mmCIF file of C-alpha atoms in Angstrom:
data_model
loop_
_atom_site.group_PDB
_atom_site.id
_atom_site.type_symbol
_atom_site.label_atom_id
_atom_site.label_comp_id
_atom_site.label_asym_id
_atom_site.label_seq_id
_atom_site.Cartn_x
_atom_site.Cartn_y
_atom_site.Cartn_z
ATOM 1 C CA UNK A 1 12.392 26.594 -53.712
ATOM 2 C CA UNK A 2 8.835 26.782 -53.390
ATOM 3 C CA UNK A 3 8.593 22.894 -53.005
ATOM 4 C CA UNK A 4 11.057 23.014 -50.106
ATOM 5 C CA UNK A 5 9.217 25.633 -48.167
ATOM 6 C CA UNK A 6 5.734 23.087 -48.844
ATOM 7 C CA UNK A 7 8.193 20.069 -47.222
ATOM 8 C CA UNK A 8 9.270 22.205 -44.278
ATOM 9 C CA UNK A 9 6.105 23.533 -43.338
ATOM 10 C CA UNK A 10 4.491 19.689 -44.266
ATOM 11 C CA UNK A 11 7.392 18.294 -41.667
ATOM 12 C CA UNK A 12 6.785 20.985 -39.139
ATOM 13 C CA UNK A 13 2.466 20.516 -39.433
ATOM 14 C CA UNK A 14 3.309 16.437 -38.841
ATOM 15 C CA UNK A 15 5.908 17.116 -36.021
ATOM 16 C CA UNK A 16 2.876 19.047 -33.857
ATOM 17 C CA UNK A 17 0.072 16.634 -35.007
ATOM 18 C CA UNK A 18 2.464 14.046 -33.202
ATOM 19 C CA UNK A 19 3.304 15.975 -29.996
ATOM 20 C CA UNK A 20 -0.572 16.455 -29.381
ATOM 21 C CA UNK A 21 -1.334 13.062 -28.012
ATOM 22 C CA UNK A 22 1.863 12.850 -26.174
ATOM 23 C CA UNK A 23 1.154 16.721 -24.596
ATOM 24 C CA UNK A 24 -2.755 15.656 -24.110
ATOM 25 C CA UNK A 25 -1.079 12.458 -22.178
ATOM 26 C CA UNK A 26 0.801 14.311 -20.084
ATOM 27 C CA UNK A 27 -1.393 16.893 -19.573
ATOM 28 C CA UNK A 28 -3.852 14.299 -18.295
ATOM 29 C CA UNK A 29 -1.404 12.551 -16.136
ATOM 30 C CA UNK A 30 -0.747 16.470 -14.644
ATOM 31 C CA UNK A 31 -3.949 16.791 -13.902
ATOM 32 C CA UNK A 32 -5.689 13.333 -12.407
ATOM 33 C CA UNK A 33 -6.376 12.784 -9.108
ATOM 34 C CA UNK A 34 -5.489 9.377 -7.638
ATOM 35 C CA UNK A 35 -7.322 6.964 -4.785
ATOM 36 C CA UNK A 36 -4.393 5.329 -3.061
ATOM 37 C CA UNK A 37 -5.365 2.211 -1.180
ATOM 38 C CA UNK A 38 -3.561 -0.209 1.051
ATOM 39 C CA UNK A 39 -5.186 -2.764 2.357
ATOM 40 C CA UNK A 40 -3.563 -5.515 5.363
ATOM 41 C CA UNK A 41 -3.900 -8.973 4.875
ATOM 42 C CA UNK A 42 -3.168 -11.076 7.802
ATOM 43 C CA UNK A 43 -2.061 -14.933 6.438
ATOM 44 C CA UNK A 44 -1.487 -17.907 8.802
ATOM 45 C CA UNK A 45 -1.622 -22.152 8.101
ATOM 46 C CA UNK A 46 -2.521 -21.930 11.977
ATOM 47 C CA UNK A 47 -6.280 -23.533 12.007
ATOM 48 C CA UNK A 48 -6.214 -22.153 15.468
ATOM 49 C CA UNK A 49 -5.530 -18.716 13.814
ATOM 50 C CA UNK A 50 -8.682 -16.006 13.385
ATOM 51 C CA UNK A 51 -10.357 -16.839 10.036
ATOM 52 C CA UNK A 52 -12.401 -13.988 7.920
ATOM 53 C CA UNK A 53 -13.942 -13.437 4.573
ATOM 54 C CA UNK A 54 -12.006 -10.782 1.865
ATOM 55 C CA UNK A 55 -13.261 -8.410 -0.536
ATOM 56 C CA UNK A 56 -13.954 -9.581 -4.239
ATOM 57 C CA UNK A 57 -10.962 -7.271 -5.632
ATOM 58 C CA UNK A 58 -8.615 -9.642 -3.492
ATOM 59 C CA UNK A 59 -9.383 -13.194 -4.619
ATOM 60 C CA UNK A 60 -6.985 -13.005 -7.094
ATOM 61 C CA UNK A 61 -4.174 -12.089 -5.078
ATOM 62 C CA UNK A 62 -4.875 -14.290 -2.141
ATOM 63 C CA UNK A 63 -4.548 -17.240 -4.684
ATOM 64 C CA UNK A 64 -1.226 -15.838 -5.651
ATOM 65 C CA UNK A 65 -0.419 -15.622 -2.214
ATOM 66 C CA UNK A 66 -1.240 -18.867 -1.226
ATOM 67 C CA UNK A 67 0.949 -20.819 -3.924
ATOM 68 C CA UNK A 68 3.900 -18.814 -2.811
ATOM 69 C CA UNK A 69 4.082 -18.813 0.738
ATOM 70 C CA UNK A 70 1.672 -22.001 0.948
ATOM 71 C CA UNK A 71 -1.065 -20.119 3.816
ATOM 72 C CA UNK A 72 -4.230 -21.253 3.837
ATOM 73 C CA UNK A 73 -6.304 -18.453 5.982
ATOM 74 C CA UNK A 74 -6.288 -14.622 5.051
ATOM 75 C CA UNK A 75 -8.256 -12.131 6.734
ATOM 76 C CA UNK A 76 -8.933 -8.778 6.177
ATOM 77 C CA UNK A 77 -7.522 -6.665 8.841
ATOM 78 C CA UNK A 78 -6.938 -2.527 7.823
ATOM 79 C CA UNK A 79 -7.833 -0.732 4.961
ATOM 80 C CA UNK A 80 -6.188 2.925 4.641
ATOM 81 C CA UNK A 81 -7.349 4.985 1.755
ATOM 82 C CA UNK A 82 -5.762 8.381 0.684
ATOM 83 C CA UNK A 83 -6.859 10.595 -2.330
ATOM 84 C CA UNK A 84 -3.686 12.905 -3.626
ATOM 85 C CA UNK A 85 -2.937 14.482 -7.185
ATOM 86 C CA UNK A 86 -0.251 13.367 -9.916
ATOM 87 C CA UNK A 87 3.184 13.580 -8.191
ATOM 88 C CA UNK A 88 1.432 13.880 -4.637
ATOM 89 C CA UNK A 89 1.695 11.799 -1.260
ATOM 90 C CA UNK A 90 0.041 11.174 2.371
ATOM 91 C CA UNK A 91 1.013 10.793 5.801
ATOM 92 C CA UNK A 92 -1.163 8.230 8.094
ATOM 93 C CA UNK A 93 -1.025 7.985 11.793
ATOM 94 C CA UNK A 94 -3.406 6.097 14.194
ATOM 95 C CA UNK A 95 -4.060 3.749 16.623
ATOM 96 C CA UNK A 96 -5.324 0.164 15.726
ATOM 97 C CA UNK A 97 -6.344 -2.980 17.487
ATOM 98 C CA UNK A 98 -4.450 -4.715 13.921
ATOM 99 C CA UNK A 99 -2.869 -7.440 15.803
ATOM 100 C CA UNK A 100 -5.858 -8.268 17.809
ATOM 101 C CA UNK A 101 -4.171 -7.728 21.691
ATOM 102 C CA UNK A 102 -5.574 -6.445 24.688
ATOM 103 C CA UNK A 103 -7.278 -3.175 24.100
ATOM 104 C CA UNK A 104 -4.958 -1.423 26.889
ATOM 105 C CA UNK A 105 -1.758 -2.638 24.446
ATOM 106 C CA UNK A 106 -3.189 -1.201 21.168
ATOM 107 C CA UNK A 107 -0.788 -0.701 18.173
ATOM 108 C CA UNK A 108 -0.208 2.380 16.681
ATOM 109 C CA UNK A 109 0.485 2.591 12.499
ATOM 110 C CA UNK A 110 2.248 4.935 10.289
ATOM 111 C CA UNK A 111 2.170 5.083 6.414
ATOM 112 C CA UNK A 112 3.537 7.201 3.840
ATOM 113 C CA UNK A 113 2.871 7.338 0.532
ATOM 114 C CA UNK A 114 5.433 10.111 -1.497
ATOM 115 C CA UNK A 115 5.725 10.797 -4.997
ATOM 116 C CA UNK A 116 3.049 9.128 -6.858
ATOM 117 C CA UNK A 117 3.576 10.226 -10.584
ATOM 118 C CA UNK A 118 1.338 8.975 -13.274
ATOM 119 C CA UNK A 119 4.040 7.586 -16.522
ATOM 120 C CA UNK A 120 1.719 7.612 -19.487
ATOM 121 C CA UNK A 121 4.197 7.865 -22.278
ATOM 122 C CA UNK A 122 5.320 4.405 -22.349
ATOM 123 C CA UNK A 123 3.606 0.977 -24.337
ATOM 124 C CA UNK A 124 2.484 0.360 -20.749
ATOM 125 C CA UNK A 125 1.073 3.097 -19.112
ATOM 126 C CA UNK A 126 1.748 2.436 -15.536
ATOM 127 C CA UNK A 127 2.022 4.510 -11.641
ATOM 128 C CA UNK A 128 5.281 4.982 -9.786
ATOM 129 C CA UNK A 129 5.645 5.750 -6.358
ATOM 130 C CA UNK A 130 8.898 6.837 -4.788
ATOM 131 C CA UNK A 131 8.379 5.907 -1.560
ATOM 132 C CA UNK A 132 6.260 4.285 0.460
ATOM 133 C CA UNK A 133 6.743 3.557 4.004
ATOM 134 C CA UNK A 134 4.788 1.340 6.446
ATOM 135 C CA UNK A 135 5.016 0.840 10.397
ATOM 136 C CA UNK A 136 3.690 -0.077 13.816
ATOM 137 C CA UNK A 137 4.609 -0.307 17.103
ATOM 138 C CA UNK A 138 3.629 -3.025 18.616
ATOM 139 C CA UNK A 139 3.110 -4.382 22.018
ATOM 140 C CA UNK A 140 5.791 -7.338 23.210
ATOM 141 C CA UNK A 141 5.013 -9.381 25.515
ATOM 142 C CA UNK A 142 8.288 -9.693 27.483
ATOM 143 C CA UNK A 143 7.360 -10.993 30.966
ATOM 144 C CA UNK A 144 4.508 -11.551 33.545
ATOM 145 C CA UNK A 145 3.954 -9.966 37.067
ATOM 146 C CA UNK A 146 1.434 -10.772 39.902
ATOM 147 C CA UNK A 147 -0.756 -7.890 40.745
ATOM 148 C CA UNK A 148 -2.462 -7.384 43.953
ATOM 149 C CA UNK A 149 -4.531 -9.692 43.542
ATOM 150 C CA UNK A 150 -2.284 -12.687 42.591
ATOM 151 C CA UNK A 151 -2.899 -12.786 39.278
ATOM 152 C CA UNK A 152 0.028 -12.691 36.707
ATOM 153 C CA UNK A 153 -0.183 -9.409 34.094
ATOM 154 C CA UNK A 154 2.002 -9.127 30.870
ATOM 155 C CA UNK A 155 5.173 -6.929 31.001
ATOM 156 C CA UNK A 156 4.762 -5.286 27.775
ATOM 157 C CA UNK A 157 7.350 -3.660 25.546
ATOM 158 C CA UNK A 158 6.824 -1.706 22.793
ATOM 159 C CA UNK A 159 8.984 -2.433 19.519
ATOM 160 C CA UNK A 160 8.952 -1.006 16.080
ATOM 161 C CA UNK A 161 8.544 -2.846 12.768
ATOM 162 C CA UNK A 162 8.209 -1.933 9.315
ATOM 163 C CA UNK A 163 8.732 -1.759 5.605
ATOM 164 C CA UNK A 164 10.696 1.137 3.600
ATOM 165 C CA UNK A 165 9.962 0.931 -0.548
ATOM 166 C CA UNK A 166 11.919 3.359 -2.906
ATOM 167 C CA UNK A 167 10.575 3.494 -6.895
ATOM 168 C CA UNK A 168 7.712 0.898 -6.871
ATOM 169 C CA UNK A 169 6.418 0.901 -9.829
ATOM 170 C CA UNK A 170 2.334 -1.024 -10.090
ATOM 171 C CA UNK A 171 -0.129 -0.851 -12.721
ATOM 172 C CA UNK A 172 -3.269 1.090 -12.124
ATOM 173 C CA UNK A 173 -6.424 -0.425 -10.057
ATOM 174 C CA UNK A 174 -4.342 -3.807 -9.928
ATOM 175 C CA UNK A 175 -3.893 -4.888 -5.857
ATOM 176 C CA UNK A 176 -0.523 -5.350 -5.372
ATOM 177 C CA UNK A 177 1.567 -7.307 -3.158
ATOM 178 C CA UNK A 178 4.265 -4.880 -1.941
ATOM 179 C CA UNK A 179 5.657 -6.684 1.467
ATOM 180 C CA UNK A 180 5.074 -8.975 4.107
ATOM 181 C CA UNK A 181 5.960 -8.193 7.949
ATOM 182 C CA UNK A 182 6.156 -10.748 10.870
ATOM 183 C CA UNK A 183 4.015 -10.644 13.288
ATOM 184 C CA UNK A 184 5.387 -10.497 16.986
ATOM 185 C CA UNK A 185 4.347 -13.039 19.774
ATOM 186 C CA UNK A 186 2.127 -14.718 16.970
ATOM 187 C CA UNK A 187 2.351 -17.596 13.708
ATOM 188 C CA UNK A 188 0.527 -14.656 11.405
ATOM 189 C CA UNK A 189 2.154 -12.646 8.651
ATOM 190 C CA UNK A 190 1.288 -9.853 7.331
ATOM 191 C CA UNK A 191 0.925 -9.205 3.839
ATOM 192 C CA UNK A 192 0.688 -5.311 2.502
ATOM 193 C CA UNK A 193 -1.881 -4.513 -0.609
ATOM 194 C CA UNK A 194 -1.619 -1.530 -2.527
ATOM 195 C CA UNK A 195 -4.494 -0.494 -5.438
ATOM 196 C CA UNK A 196 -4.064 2.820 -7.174
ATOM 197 C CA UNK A 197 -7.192 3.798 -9.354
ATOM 198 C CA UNK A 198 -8.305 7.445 -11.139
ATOM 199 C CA UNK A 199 -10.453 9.337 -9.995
ATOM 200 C CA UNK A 200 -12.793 11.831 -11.821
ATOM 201 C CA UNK A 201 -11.811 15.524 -10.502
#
């Protein structure tokens, strides 16, 4: 009897000394704070086409870039950054001059990022997001008309583009391609980045 009760308690000691870890995971996970970041490329084989220099962290995936969609020119042209907790999200809104018109036709961007939860308990420890959602509207050039002093002006409409993402699952501080967009009145694409890294609290 007395050796049963020593294997019971033995199996029950061992069962806790196992859930640790995986509680101390999760508990960690719970707790972290997260830097989202999505950056824009902008990609063209246009040598005509605005040329730039990227950050270090992107080299990799410009190269990746390039043998699948053949581009030769990237350029840097947003960077949105958001800091939310384990299971959080963000909501960005703004003008930009992203597609390079005339300032008096700016864009205007939105981006959500919902959901982020931190999945620690498998052999790959890896983020999730469940959704993330990026758009602009952007100015369309869809006519000209002659002002009062002869010269022809654009006839600008605005239009709405965008990307919708449900369960995207990345590894952490890894840039990842999510998307790519077409760019209106232009040979560009653009190609969305998105780096999640942990931050101390």
């Amino acid at each position: 009897m007395n050796k049963i009760k020593l294997l019971i308690v033995g199996i029950g000691v061992s069962g806790v000394l196992f859930l640790l870890p995986v509680s101390g995971l999760g508990q960690a996970a719970a707790d972290s704070n997260y830097e989202v970041t999505v950056q824009v490329l902008m990609g063209s084989d246009d040598a005509s086409a605005p040329k730039g220099s990227l950050p270090g962290n992107l080299s990799a995936i410009s190269q990746q870039i390039k043998s699948k969609v053949g581009y030769s020119n990237f350029r840097l042209v947003g960077t949105i950054i958001g800091r939310i907790a384990n299971q959080g999200g963000f909501e960005y809104k703004s003008f930009s001059d992203l597609f390079g018109q005339d300032p008096k036709f700016r864009s205007f961007l939105e981006l959500t990022v919902a959901g982020l939860k931190a999945d620690l308990a498998g052999k790959e420890p890896s983020l999730d997001i469940q959704m993330l959602k990026f758009g602009a509207k952007v100015p369309v050039v869809v006519g000209f008309r002659r002002d009062e002093a002869g010269k022809d002006q654009p006839s600008v409409s605005y239009e709405q583009i965008g990307l919708t993402l449900s369960r995207l699952g990345i590894s952490e501080n890894v840039p990842t391609l999510v998307g790519t967009l077409d760019v209106p009145n232009g040979p560009e694409m653009i190609f969305l980045i998105v780096t999640v890294k942990t931050l101390d609290r």
